[in-house]
Coordinates of C-alpha atoms in Angstrom, one line a residue:
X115 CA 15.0 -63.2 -38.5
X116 CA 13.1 -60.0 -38.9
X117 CA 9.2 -60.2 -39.0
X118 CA 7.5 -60.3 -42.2
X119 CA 4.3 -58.0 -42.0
X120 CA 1.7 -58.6 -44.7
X121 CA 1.6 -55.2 -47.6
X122 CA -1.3 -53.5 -47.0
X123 CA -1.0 -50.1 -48.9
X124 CA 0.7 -50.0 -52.1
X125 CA 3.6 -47.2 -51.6
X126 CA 3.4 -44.7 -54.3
X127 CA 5.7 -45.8 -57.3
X128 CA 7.8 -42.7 -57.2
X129 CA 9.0 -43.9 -53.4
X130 CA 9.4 -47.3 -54.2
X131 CA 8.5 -49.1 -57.5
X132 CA 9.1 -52.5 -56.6
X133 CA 6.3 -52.0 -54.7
X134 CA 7.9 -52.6 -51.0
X135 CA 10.7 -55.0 -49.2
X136 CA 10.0 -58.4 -49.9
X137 CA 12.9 -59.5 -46.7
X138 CA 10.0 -57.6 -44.6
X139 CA 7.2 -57.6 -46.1
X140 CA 4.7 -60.2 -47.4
X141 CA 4.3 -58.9 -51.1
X142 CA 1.7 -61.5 -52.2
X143 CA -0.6 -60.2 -50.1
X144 CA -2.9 -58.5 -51.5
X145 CA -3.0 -60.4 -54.6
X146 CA -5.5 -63.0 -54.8
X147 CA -4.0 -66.2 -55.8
X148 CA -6.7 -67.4 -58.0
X149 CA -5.9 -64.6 -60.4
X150 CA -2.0 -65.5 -60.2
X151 CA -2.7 -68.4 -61.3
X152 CA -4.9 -68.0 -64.0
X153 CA -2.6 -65.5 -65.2
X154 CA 0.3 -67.3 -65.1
X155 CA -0.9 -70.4 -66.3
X156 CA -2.3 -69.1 -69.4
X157 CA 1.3 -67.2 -69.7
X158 CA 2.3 -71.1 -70.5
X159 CA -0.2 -71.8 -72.7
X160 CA 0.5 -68.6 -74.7
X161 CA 4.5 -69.3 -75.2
X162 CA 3.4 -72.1 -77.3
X163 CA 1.3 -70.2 -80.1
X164 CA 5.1 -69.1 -81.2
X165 CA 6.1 -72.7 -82.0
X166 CA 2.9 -73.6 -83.1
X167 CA 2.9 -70.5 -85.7
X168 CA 6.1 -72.3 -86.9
X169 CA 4.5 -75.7 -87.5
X170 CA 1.5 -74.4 -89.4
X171 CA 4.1 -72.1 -91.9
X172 CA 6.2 -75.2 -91.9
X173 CA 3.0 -77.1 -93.7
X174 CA 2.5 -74.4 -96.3
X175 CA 5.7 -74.5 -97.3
X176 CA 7.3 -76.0 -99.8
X177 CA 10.1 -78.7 -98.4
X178 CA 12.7 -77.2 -98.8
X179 CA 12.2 -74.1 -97.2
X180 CA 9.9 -75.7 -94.2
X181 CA 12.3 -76.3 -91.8
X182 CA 14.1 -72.4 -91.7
X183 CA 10.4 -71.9 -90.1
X184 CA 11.0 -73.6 -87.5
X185 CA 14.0 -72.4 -86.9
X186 CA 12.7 -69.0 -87.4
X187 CA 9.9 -69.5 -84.4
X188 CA 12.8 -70.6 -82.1
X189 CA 14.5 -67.2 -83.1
X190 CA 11.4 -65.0 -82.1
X191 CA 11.5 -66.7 -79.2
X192 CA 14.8 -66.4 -77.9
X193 CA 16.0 -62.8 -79.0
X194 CA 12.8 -61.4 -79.0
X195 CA 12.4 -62.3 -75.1
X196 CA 15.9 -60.7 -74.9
X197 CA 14.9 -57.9 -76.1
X198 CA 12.2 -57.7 -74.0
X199 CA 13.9 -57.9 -70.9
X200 CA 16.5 -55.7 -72.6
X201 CA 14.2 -52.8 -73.1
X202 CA 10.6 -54.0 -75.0
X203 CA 8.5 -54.3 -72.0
X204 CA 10.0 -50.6 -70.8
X205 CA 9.2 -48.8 -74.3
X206 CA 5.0 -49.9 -73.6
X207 CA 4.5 -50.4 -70.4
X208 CA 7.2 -47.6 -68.6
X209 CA 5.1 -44.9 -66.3
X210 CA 6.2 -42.3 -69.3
X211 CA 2.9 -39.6 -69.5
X212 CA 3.7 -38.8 -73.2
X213 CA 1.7 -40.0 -75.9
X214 CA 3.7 -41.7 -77.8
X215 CA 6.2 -43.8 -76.1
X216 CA 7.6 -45.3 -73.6
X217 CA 11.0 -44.9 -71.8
X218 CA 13.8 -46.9 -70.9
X219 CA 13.1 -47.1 -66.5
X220 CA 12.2 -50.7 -66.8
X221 CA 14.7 -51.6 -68.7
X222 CA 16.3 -55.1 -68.3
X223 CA 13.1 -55.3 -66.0
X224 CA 14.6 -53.0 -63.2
X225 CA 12.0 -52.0 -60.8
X226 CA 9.7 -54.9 -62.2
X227 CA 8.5 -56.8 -59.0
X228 CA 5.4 -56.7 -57.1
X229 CA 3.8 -53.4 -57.6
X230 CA 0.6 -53.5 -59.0
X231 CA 0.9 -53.4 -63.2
X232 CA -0.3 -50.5 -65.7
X233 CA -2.8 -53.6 -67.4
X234 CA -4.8 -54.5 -64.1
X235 CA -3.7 -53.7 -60.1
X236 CA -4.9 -57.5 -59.7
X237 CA -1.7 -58.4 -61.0
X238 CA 2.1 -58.0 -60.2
X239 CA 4.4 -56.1 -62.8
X240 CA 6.7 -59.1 -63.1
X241 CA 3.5 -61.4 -64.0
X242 CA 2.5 -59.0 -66.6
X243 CA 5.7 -58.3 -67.7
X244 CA 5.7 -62.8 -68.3
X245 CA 2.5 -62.9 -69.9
X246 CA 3.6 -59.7 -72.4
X247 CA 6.9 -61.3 -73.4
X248 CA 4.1 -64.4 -75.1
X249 CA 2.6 -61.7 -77.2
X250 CA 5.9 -60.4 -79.0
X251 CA 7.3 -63.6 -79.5
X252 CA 4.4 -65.0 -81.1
X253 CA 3.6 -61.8 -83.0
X254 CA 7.2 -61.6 -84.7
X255 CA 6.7 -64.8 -86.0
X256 CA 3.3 -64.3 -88.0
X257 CA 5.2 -61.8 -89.5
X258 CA 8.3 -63.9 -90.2
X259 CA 7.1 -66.1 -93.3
X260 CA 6.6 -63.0 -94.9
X261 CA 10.2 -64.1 -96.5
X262 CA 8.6 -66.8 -97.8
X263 CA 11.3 -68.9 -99.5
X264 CA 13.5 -66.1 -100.6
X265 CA 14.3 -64.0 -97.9
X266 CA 18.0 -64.3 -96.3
X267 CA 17.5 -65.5 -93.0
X268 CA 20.7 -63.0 -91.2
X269 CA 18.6 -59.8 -92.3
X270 CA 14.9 -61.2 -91.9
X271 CA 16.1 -61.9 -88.2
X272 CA 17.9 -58.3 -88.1
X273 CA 14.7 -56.6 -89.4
X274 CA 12.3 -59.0 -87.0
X275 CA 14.3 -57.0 -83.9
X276 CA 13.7 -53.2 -85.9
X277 CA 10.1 -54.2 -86.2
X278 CA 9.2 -54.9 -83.2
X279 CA 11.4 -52.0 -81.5
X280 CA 10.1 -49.7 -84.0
X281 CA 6.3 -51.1 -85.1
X282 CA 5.2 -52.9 -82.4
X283 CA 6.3 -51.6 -79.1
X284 CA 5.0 -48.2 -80.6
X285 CA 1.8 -49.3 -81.7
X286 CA 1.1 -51.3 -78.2
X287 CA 2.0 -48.1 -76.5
X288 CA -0.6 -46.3 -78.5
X289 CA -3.3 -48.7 -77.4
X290 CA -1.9 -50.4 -74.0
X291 CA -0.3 -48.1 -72.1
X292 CA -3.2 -45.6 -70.1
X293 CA -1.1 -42.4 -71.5
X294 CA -1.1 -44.0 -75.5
X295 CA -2.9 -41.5 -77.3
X296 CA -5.3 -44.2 -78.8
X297 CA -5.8 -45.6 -75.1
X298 CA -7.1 -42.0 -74.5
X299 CA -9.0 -41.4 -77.1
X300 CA -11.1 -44.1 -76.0
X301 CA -10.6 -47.1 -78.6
X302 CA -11.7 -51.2 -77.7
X303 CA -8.8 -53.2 -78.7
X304 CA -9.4 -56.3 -76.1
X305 CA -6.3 -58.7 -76.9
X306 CA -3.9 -56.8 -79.7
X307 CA -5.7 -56.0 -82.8
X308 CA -3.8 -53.3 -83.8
X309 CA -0.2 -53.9 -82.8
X310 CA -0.9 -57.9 -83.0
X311 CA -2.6 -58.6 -86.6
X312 CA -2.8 -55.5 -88.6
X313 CA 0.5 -54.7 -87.9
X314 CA 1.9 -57.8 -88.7
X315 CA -0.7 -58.4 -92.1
X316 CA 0.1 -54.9 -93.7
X317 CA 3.7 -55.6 -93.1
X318 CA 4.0 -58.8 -94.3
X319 CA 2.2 -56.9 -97.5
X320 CA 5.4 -54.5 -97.3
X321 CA 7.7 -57.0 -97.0
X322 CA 6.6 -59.1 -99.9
X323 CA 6.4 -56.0 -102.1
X324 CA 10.2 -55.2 -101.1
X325 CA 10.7 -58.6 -101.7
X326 CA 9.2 -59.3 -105.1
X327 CA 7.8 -62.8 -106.0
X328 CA 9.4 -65.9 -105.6
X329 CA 11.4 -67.6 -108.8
X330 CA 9.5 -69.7 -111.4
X331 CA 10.0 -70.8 -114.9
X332 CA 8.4 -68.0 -116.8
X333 CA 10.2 -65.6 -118.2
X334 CA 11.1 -61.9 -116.6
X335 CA 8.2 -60.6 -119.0
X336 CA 5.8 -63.2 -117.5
X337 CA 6.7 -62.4 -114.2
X338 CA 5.7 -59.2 -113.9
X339 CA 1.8 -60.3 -114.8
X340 CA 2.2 -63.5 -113.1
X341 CA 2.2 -63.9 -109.4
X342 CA 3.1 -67.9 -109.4
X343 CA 2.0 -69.6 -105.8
X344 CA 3.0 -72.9 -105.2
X345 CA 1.2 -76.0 -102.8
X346 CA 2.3 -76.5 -99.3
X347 CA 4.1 -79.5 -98.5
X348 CA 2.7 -80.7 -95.2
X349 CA -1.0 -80.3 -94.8
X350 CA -1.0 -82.4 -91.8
X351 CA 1.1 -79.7 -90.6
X352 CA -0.9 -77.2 -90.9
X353 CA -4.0 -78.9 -89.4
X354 CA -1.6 -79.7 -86.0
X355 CA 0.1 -76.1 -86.3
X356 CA -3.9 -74.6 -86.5
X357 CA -4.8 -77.2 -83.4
X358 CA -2.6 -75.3 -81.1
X359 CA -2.4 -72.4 -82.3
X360 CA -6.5 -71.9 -81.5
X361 CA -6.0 -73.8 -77.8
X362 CA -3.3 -71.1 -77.0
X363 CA -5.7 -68.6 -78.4
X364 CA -7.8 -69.6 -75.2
X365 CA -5.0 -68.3 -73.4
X366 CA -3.9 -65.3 -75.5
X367 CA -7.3 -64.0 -75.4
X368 CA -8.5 -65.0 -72.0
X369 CA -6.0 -63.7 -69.3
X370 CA -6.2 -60.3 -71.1
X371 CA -9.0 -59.2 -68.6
X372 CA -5.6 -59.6 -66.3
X373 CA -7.6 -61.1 -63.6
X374 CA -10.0 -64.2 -63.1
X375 CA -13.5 -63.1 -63.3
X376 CA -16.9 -64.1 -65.1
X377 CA -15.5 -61.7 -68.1
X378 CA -12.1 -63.8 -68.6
X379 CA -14.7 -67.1 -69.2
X380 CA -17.4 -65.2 -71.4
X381 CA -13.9 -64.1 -73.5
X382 CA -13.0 -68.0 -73.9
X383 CA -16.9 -69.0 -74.9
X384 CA -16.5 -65.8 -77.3
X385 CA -13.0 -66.9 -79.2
X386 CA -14.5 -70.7 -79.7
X387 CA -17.2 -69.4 -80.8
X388 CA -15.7 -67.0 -83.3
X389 CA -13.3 -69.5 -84.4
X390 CA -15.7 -71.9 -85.0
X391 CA -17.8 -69.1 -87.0
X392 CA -14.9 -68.4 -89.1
X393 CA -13.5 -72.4 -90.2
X394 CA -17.3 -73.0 -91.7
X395 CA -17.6 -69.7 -93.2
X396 CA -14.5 -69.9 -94.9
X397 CA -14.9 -73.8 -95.8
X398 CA -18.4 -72.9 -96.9
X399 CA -16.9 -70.5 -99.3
X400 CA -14.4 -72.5 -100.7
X401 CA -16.9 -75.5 -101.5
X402 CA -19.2 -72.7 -103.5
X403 CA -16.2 -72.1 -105.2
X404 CA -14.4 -75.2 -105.8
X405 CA -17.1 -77.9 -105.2
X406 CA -14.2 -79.1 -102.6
X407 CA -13.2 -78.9 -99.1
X408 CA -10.0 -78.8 -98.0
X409 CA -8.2 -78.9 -94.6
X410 CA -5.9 -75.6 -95.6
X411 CA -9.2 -73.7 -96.4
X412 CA -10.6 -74.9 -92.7
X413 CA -7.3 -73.6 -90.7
X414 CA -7.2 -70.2 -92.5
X415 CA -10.8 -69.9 -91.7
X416 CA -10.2 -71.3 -87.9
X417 CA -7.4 -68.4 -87.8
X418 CA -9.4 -65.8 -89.7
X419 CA -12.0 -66.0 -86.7
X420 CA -9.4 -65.9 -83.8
X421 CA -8.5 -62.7 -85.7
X422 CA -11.7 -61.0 -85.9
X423 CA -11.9 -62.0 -81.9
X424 CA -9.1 -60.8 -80.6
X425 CA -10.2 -57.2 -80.6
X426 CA -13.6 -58.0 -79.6
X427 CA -13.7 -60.9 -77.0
X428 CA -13.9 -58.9 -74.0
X429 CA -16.4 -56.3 -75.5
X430 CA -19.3 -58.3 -77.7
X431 CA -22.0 -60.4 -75.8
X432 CA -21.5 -64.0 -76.9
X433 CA -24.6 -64.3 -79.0
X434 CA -22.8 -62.5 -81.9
X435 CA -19.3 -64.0 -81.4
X436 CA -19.7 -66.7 -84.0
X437 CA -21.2 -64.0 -86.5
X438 CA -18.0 -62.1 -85.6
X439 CA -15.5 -65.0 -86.8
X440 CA -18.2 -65.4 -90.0
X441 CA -17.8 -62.0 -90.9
X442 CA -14.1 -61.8 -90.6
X443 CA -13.4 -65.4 -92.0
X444 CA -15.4 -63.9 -94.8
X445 CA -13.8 -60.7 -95.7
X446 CA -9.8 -62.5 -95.9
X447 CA -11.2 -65.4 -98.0
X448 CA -12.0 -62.6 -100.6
X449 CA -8.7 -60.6 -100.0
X450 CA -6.9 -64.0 -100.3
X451 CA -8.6 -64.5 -103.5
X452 CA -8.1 -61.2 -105.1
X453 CA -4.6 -60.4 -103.7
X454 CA -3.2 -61.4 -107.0
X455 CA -5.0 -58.0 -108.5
X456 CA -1.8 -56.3 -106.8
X457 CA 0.7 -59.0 -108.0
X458 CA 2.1 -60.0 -104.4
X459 CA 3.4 -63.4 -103.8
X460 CA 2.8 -63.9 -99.9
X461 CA 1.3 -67.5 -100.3
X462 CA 1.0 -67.2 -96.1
X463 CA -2.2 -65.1 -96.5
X464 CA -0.6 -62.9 -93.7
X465 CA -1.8 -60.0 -95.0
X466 CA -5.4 -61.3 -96.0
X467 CA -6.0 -63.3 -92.4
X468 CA -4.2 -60.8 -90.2
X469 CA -3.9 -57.5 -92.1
X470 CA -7.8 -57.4 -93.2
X471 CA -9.2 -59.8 -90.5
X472 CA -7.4 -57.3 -88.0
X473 CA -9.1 -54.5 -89.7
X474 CA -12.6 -55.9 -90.0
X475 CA -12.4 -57.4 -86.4
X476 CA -11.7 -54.0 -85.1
X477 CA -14.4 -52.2 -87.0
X478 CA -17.2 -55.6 -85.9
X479 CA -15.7 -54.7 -82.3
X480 CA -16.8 -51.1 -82.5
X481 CA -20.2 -52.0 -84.0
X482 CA -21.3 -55.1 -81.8
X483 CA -19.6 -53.6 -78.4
X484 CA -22.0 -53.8 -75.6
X485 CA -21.6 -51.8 -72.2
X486 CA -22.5 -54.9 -69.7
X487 CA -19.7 -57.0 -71.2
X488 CA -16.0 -55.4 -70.2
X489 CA -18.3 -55.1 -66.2
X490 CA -18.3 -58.4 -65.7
X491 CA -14.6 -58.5 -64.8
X492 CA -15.9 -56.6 -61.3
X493 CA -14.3 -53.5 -61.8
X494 CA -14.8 -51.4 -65.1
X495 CA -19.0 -50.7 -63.6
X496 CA -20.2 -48.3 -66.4
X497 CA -16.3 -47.0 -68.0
X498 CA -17.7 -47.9 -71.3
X499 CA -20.2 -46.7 -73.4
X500 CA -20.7 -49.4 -76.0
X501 CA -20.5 -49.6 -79.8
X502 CA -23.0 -48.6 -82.3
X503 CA -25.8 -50.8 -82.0
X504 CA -25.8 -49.0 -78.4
X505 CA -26.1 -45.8 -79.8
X506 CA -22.8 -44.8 -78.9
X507 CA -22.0 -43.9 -83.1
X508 CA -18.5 -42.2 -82.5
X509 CA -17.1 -45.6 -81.4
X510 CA -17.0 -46.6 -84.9
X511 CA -14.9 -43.2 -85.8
X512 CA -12.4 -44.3 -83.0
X513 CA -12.1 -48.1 -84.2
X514 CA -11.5 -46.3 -87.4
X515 CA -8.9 -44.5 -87.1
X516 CA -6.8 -47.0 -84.2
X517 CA -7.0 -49.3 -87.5
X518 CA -6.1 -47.0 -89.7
X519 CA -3.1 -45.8 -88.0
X520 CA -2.2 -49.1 -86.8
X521 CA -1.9 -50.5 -90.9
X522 CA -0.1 -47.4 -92.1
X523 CA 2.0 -47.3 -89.3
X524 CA 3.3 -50.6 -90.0
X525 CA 3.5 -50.5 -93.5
X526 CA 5.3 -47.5 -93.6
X527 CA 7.8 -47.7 -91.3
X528 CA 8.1 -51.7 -92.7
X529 CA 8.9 -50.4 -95.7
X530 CA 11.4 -48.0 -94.6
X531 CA 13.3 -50.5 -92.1
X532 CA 13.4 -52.4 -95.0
X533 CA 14.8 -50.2 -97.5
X534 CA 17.6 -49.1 -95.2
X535 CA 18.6 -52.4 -93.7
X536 CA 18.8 -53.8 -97.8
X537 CA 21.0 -51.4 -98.4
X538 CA 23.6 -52.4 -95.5
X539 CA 26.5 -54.0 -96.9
X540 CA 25.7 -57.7 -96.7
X541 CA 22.2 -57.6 -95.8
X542 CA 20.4 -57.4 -98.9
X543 CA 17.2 -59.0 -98.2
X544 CA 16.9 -61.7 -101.3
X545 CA 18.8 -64.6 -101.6
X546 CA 20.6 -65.5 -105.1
X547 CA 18.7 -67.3 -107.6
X548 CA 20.7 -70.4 -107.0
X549 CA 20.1 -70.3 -103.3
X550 CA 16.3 -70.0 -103.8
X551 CA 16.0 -72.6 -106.0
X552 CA 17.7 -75.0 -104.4
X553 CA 16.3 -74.0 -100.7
X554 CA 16.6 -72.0 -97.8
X555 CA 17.2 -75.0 -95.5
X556 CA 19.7 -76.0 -97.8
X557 CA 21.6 -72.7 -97.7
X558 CA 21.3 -72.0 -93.7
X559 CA 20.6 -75.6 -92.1
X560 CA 23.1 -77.7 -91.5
X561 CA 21.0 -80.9 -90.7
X562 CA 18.6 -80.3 -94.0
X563 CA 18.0 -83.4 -95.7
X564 CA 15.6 -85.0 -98.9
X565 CA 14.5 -88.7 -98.7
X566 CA 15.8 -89.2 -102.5
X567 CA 19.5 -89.3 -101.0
X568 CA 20.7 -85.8 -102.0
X569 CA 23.5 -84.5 -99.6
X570 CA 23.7 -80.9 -97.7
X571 CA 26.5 -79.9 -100.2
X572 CA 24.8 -80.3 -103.5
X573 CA 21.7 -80.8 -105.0
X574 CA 20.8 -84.3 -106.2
X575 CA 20.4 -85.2 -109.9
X576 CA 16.7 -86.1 -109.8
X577 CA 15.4 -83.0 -107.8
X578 CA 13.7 -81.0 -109.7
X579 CA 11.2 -78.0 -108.1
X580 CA 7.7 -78.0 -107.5
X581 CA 5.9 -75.3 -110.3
X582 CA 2.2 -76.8 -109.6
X583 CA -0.8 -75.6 -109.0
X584 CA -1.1 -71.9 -108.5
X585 CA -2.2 -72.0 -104.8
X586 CA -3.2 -68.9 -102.7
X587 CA -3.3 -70.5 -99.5
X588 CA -6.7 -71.8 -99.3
X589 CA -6.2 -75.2 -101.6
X590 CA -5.8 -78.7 -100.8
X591 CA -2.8 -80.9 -101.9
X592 CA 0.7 -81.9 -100.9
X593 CA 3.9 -82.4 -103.1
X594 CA 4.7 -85.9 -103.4
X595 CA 6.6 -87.9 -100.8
X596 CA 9.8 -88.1 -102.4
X597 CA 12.7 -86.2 -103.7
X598 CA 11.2 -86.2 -107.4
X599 CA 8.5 -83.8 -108.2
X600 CA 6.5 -84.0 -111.4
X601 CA 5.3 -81.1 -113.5
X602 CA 1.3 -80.7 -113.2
X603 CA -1.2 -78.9 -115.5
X604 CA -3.3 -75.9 -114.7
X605 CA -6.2 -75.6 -117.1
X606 CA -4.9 -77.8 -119.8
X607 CA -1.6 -76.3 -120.0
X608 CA 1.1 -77.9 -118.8
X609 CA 3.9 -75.8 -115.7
X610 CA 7.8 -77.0 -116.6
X611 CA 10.3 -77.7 -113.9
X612 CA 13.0 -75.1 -113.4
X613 CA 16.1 -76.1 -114.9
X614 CA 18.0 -78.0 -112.4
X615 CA 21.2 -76.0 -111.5

């Protein structure tokens, strides 16, 4: 057996990108373990915001489209962690030195072993390459309930894979990689801000433009002045969907410092605390407006925080973390409630929570930055200057534009993607009439099913679709338990059933 000697000296990655011979050489070496572990452990935790995401779009479904989210989360993660290996974690992460993108030299992970990673030399490649393969996944799917009960589900998971090769990949090698132009122009983007949340809000927006609203029982003139939102089924859903979603937060949020130090724990304190800033200022808001609380209202308040976070964590002192999550939690509760001034039906909020909370958590980021914070991970000393509250104005320019390139980016090219891929023979993006009003789990799911006895392979006589209160993702209620769904009465006048078909 030959002797294994211990890696001392990285060899330079144009001699050997793997980083050495692991039959000769011991390449865990110079890794400390306690950061592999924190790393990969959180890695773990993060795979399960995907699922999670599912759960909570499940709840504000209607029934008969719930279950295509689920299916929908298991998609993003299966082929988009394909594609990742395929070529994702090569178009952000590859040693390209344009600004731009990426290349295709670590592409089905070739050459992705031990040596030390672009994010942090405390890590291995392959564990960062683990730990990024979390954030697609889970990032595709905020975006996926953008189709939103009428969206086919063959070219919604065709333009999922164009996003992200296109959107997302981009976008995190503007602000991940050390040669993205927005990396060197010097902008704090701590977790994914830009190619996490604004991307995915302003192209959910795109998407449910392209889309147009979902079917009720006005007529085509109504329509167009009427965006008609309807309850979620499940709001026990929602609250378990929310549950995890904010413990993998810990997790997406944490190991971002890409080592274990006092930073990564003053980045966990700073995402409760900005979570728990945004569920009461949201719930506070809803009671001024409704006299009510409701557990819907809390979650997208919960999520709103995270949002504003995520950009921040590992750049504000913890003392203004909960203002953070207020601020944010603030700002989408108002976008959610005014959306209907540009007639869009995306009864997610996507856009409002992730789309504006993206935007205002990157601009809070650039104001409340300190310099002490990112130096408590033992390494950064004085590399940054701090936001504007340290005098350092420009940083708000810089948060400024990183947003504002990351939403038009992703609107944009959204909109484009999905103008080409609609016009694909057989991959028009809406589902007919009679397929939206009788469900998508209906249409794709073979093991679909109502408790009032209806069969996969027609619609039972005494369903009849849910027109009730117009909802914008922040009220309480539930449909009722059963197959038969009465008609309810907004301000005095009364919503009919669509005509059964």
């Amino acid at each position: 057996m030959s002797e294994i000697t211990p890696v001392t000296e990285w060899p330079d990655y144009s001699v050997d990108p793997q980083g050495g011979n692991p039959i000769t050489q011991d390449l865990n070496a110079p890794y400390d373990k306690g950061d592999l572990c924190w790393v990969l452990v959180c890695t773990i935790l993060c795979w399960q915001i995907t699922p999670a995401i599912g759960y909570l779009y499940a709840g504000m479904h209607r029934r008969k489209a719930a279950l295509t989210m689920i299916f929908q989360s298991l998609f993003c993660a299966c082929a988009c962690g394909i594609q990742f290996w395929i070529y994702g974690y090569s178009l952000y992460q590859s040693r390209a030195t344009n600004p731009m993108l990426g290349n295709l030299s670590l592409a089905g992970l070739h050459n992705v072993l031990a040596a030390p990673s672009l994010a942090n030399s405390d890590i291995p490649d392959i564990l960062y390459a683990a730990y990024g393969f979390t954030f697609v996944t889970a990032t595709a799917m905020i975006l996926a309930g953008a189709m939103l009960e009428r969206g086919r589900l063959w070219p919604s998971m065709l333009f999922l894979l164009c996003w992200t090769t296109f959107v997302y990949y981009v976008l995190a090698y503007f602000e991940w990689n050390p040669n993205g132009w927005l990396y060197q122009l010097g902008v704090y983007d701590f977790a994914g801000s830009g190619p996490v949340h604004i991307a995915t809000g302003f192209s959910a927006l795109a998407w449910s433009l392209m889309l147009g609203p979902r079917i009720s029982d006005h007529s085509a003139g109504e329509r167009a002045k009427i965006v008609q939102h309807f309850k979620p089924h499940n709001p026990f859903l929602v609250g378990i969907g929310t549950c995890f979603i904010w413990f993998g937060w810990f997790a997406f949020n944490g190991a971002s410092t890409a080592n274990l130090s006092i930073r990564s724990i003053y980045v966990v304190v700073n995402t409760n605390l900005a979570a728990c800033g945004g569920g009461i200022g949201w719930t506070l808001l809803e009671y001024l407006y409704t006299q009510k609380f409701s557990i819907i209202g809390f979650c997208s308040g919960i999520i709103s925080g995270l949002v504003g976070i995520t950009p921040a964590a590992g750049f504000v002192p913890v003392y203004v973390a909960a203002l953070v999550g207020f601020l944010t939690s603030c700002c989408s509760f108002f976008a959610n409630k005014y959306k209907y001034l540009i007639s869009i039906d995306e009864g997610l909020d996507i856009f409002a929570i992730h789309g504006v909370g993206g935007f205002v958590g990157d601009i809070l980021t650039g104001f409340f930055a300190a310099s002490w914070v990112p130096a408590l991970d033992g390494l950064s000393g004085d590399s940054y200057a701090g936001g504007w509250w340290e005098h350092n104005w420009k940083q708000m320019g810089y948060q400024l534009a990183a947003a504002t390139t990351c939403a038009a980016w992703s609107f944009v090219v959204s909109c484009i993607l999905l103008f080409v891929i609609n016009k694909i023979p057989g991959c028009h993006l809406r589902v007919k009439e009679e397929d939206e009003l009788r469900g998508l789990d209906f249409k794709y799911l073979s093991d679909a099913h109502w408790d009032g006895g209806e069969s996969t392979t027609g619609v039972a006589t005494n369903m009849s679709l849910h027109q009730g209160v117009p909802f914008s993702g922040s009220g309480p209620g539930s449909e009722s338990g059963n197959g038969s769904e009465g008609t309810e009465r907004v301000g005095g006048e009364g919503v009919g059933p669509v005509k059964r078909e």
